Tab-separated table of C-alpha atoms in Angstrom:
chain	number	residue	atom	x	y	z
A	1	MET	CA	-78.013	23.593	39.606
A	2	GLU	CA	-76.722	21.538	42.525
A	3	ASP	CA	-73.262	20.042	42.108
A	4	HIS	CA	-72.931	16.310	42.586
A	5	PRO	CA	-69.691	14.632	43.669
A	6	MET	CA	-67.939	12.625	40.974
A	7	THR	CA	-68.280	8.877	41.355
A	8	PRO	CA	-65.072	6.776	41.378
A	9	ARG	CA	-65.580	5.616	37.782
A	10	ASP	CA	-66.583	8.937	36.226
A	11	HIS	CA	-62.973	9.513	35.126
A	12	ARG	CA	-63.539	7.155	32.175
A	13	ASP	CA	-66.079	9.589	30.755
A	14	ASN	CA	-64.068	12.654	31.755
A	15	PRO	CA	-60.400	12.077	30.814
A	16	GLU	CA	-59.412	15.331	32.514
A	17	ALA	CA	-60.710	14.224	35.932
A	18	PRO	CA	-58.016	12.996	38.344
A	19	ALA	CA	-58.204	9.349	39.383
A	20	SER	CA	-56.313	7.278	41.912
A	21	PRO	CA	-53.849	4.629	40.662
A	22	GLN	CA	-56.087	1.961	42.201
A	23	ALA	CA	-59.111	3.240	40.241
A	24	LEU	CA	-57.091	3.329	37.025
A	25	VAL	CA	-55.864	-0.246	37.448
A	26	ARG	CA	-59.350	-1.388	38.427
A	27	ASP	CA	-60.616	-0.059	35.105
A	28	LEU	CA	-57.592	-1.561	33.349
A	29	ARG	CA	-58.633	-4.984	34.641
A	30	ALA	CA	-62.048	-4.534	33.002
A	31	GLN	CA	-60.565	-4.060	29.509
A	32	ASP	CA	-60.660	-7.165	27.347
A	33	GLY	CA	-60.039	-5.454	24.036
A	34	ALA	CA	-58.091	-2.349	23.078
A	35	LEU	CA	-57.269	0.076	25.863
A	36	PRO	CA	-59.450	3.214	25.549
A	37	GLU	CA	-57.293	6.201	24.653
A	38	GLY	CA	-58.714	8.277	27.508
A	39	LEU	CA	-57.776	5.638	30.087
A	40	ARG	CA	-54.314	5.212	28.531
A	41	ARG	CA	-53.697	8.969	28.718
A	42	GLN	CA	-54.731	9.019	32.378
A	43	CYS	CA	-52.403	6.113	33.237
A	44	LEU	CA	-49.478	7.818	31.495
A	45	ALA	CA	-50.322	11.145	33.136
A	46	ALA	CA	-50.272	9.450	36.550
A	47	GLY	CA	-46.623	8.582	35.878
A	48	ALA	CA	-44.646	6.958	38.683
A	49	ALA	CA	-47.703	6.965	40.971
A	50	VAL	CA	-49.396	4.201	38.966
A	51	VAL	CA	-46.286	2.006	38.564
A	52	PRO	CA	-46.639	0.095	41.895
A	53	ALA	CA	-50.278	-0.738	41.044
A	54	LEU	CA	-49.277	-1.983	37.574
A	55	ILE	CA	-46.499	-4.103	39.076
A	56	ALA	CA	-48.951	-5.484	41.654
A	57	LEU	CA	-51.296	-6.452	38.805
A	58	LEU	CA	-48.536	-8.487	37.127
A	59	GLU	CA	-47.487	-10.105	40.402
A	60	ALA	CA	-51.101	-11.017	41.193
A	61	ALA	CA	-51.485	-12.579	37.757
A	62	LEU	CA	-48.444	-14.782	38.389
A	63	ALA	CA	-49.529	-15.703	41.919
A	64	GLU	CA	-53.068	-16.551	40.806
A	65	ALA	CA	-52.017	-18.694	37.843
A	66	GLN	CA	-53.076	-16.108	35.261
A	67	ASP	CA	-56.556	-15.490	36.681
A	68	GLU	CA	-56.163	-11.870	35.604
A	69	PRO	CA	-57.767	-11.064	32.210
A	70	GLU	CA	-55.118	-11.418	29.523
A	71	GLY	CA	-55.986	-7.998	28.130
A	72	ALA	CA	-55.073	-6.452	31.482
A	73	LEU	CA	-51.654	-8.139	31.331
A	74	PHE	CA	-51.002	-6.742	27.843
A	75	HIS	CA	-52.014	-3.243	28.894
A	76	ALA	CA	-49.996	-3.303	32.132
A	77	VAL	CA	-46.848	-4.463	30.307
A	78	ASP	CA	-47.298	-1.882	27.551
A	79	LEU	CA	-47.856	0.950	30.044
A	80	LEU	CA	-44.805	0.010	32.131
A	81	GLY	CA	-42.666	0.153	28.994
A	82	ALA	CA	-44.210	3.465	27.910
A	83	LEU	CA	-43.734	4.993	31.368
A	84	GLY	CA	-40.004	4.243	31.206
A	85	GLU	CA	-39.741	3.172	34.855
A	86	ALA	CA	-36.456	1.292	35.190
A	87	ARG	CA	-37.599	-0.261	38.480
A	88	ALA	CA	-40.210	-2.205	36.485
A	89	LEU	CA	-37.484	-3.998	34.521
A	90	GLY	CA	-37.009	-6.693	37.167
A	91	VAL	CA	-40.701	-7.579	37.422
A	92	LEU	CA	-41.040	-7.655	33.620
A	93	ALA	CA	-38.088	-10.043	33.361
A	94	HIS	CA	-39.548	-12.168	36.175
A	95	THR	CA	-42.917	-12.209	34.405
A	96	PHE	CA	-41.194	-13.294	31.196
A	97	ASP	CA	-39.443	-16.154	33.029
A	98	THR	CA	-42.499	-17.272	35.012
A	99	LEU	CA	-45.351	-17.187	32.476
A	100	PRO	CA	-45.850	-20.598	30.877
A	101	LEU	CA	-45.903	-21.063	27.134
A	102	ARG	CA	-49.259	-21.954	25.642
A	103	ASP	CA	-49.389	-24.988	23.402
A	104	GLY	CA	-51.000	-25.107	20.008
A	105	GLU	CA	-50.687	-23.437	16.653
A	106	ILE	CA	-52.759	-20.311	17.375
A	107	PRO	CA	-50.544	-17.498	16.002
A	108	LEU	CA	-51.109	-15.021	18.847
A	109	ALA	CA	-51.499	-17.486	21.709
A	110	ASN	CA	-48.189	-16.291	23.205
A	111	HIS	CA	-48.389	-12.661	22.116
A	112	VAL	CA	-47.782	-11.499	25.689
A	113	PHE	CA	-44.109	-12.445	25.222
A	114	ILE	CA	-43.832	-9.980	22.322
A	115	GLU	CA	-45.293	-7.292	24.592
A	116	LEU	CA	-42.875	-8.235	27.367
A	117	ARG	CA	-39.846	-8.178	25.081
A	118	ALA	CA	-40.840	-4.784	23.667
A	119	ALA	CA	-41.327	-3.336	27.174
A	120	ILE	CA	-38.006	-4.762	28.435
A	121	GLU	CA	-36.126	-3.306	25.472
A	122	ASP	CA	-37.958	0.028	25.781
A	123	LEU	CA	-36.581	0.236	29.333
A	124	GLY	CA	-33.042	-0.418	28.103
A	125	GLY	CA	-32.890	-4.122	28.997
A	126	GLN	CA	-32.098	-7.119	26.831
A	127	LEU	CA	-33.317	-10.699	26.853
A	128	THR	CA	-30.950	-13.272	28.283
A	129	ALA	CA	-29.959	-16.258	26.155
A	130	ALA	CA	-32.550	-18.417	27.940
A	131	GLN	CA	-35.243	-15.766	27.508
A	132	HIS	CA	-34.399	-15.374	23.829
A	133	GLN	CA	-34.789	-19.139	23.381
A	134	LYS	CA	-38.158	-19.004	25.129
A	135	PHE	CA	-39.187	-16.057	22.945
A	136	GLU	CA	-38.307	-17.991	19.782
A	137	ALA	CA	-40.513	-20.879	20.945
A	138	ALA	CA	-43.329	-18.518	21.973
A	139	ASP	CA	-43.254	-16.639	18.671
A	140	ALA	CA	-42.823	-19.603	16.300
A	141	ALA	CA	-46.512	-19.954	15.396
A	142	ARG	CA	-46.856	-16.216	14.740
A	143	ARG	CA	-43.752	-16.181	12.533
A	144	ARG	CA	-45.122	-19.020	10.435
A	145	TRP	CA	-48.453	-17.203	10.131
A	146	VAL	CA	-46.819	-13.892	9.168
A	147	ALA	CA	-44.654	-15.604	6.541
A	148	GLN	CA	-47.769	-16.952	4.788
A	149	LEU	CA	-49.696	-13.668	4.682
A	150	PRO	CA	-49.948	-11.835	1.338
A	151	TRP	CA	-48.884	-8.378	2.507
A	152	ALA	CA	-50.437	-5.385	0.794
A	153	VAL	CA	-47.028	-3.793	0.270
A	154	ASP	CA	-43.543	-5.044	-0.490
A	155	PRO	CA	-40.685	-4.624	1.998
A	156	PRO	CA	-39.010	-1.247	1.627
A	157	ALA	CA	-36.313	-1.197	-1.042
A	158	ALA	CA	-32.785	-0.134	-0.163
A	159	PRO	CA	-32.595	3.658	-0.413
A	160	PRO	CA	-30.590	5.110	-3.328
A	161	TRP	CA	-27.951	6.503	-0.995
A	162	ARG	CA	-27.122	2.982	0.197
A	163	THR	CA	-26.432	1.842	-3.366
A	164	LEU	CA	-24.274	4.933	-3.814
A	165	LEU	CA	-22.450	4.145	-0.586
A	166	GLN	CA	-21.678	0.619	-1.785
A	167	ALA	CA	-20.427	1.927	-5.134
A	168	MET	CA	-18.159	4.495	-3.521
A	169	SER	CA	-16.798	2.071	-0.946
A	170	PHE	CA	-14.546	0.610	-3.630
A	171	ALA	CA	-12.871	3.997	-3.903
A	172	GLY	CA	-12.302	4.049	-0.158
A	173	THR	CA	-14.467	7.128	0.386
A	174	ARG	CA	-17.608	7.479	2.444
A	175	PRO	CA	-20.217	10.042	1.471
A	176	PRO	CA	-22.042	11.974	4.181
A	177	GLY	CA	-25.397	10.508	5.259
A	178	PRO	CA	-28.329	12.153	3.507
A	179	ALA	CA	-30.440	14.568	5.502
A	180	GLY	CA	-33.771	13.138	6.681
A	181	THR	CA	-32.823	9.475	6.120
A	182	ARG	CA	-33.151	7.235	9.177
A	183	LYS	CA	-34.031	3.705	10.185
A	184	LEU	CA	-37.689	2.878	10.792
A	185	GLY	CA	-38.465	3.674	14.418
A	186	ARG	CA	-39.470	0.901	16.826
A	187	ASN	CA	-42.808	2.599	17.548
A	188	ALA	CA	-43.589	3.475	13.917
A	189	PRO	CA	-46.334	1.560	12.074
A	190	CYS	CA	-44.843	-1.582	10.551
A	191	TRP	CA	-43.982	-1.326	6.859
A	192	CYS	CA	-46.101	-4.411	6.078
A	193	GLY	CA	-49.422	-2.651	6.641
A	194	SER	CA	-50.543	-4.887	9.525
A	195	GLY	CA	-51.423	-1.889	11.713
A	196	GLN	CA	-49.080	-3.103	14.462
A	197	LYS	CA	-46.075	-1.169	15.720
A	198	TYR	CA	-42.841	-2.196	13.967
A	199	LYS	CA	-41.357	-3.471	17.257
A	200	LYS	CA	-44.318	-5.839	17.734
A	201	CYS	CA	-44.609	-7.066	14.151
A	202	HIS	CA	-41.623	-7.490	11.817
A	203	LEU	CA	-38.799	-6.253	14.047
A	204	PRO	CA	-38.684	-9.539	16.043
A	205	LEU	CA	-38.422	-11.433	12.729
A	206	GLU	CA	-35.308	-9.618	11.543
A	207	PRO	CA	-31.774	-10.893	12.239
A	208	ARG	CA	-30.321	-9.285	15.357
């Protein structure tokens, strides 16, 4: 059987096929919904090579008054955070400062700011006071919506060792931490059952 050369978009059907950063970002722009796992794996496998193209996507979205599909913005921000490229921190912060807030009471109208905050913190950065104020305004409608939802599960109760720790603190002693006990990870599924990562669901609602 005669071999045929692979077309530029065949990498979506064959996750093992190499693809250029430009081809990956071109396909990223076409995603309105969830990012296909095969495409996500290819972007992460490309590593630092795809970072300039992802940054260019964000910069183009700002220059063109958000003409880029919003899904592409979400995916680019998420991938930059997952890739751990510190050089992306500046463009993420600039994107956070430049994107306008959307008006209205739609809970997820400003969800991109949750993605941006998560990516900035994943790269070791922190929001400035002005950015934190903007985040609070951007996330207000979502917080009100979340507070009204009847969650399928209750918040996790304090573990028994914490009660023991409080009881023993009066005696001035501190027991060793129990093996296997740790705080819920930022990337773990949120305890509320929403299906979102903890860092993008209830973590922003907790006191800092």
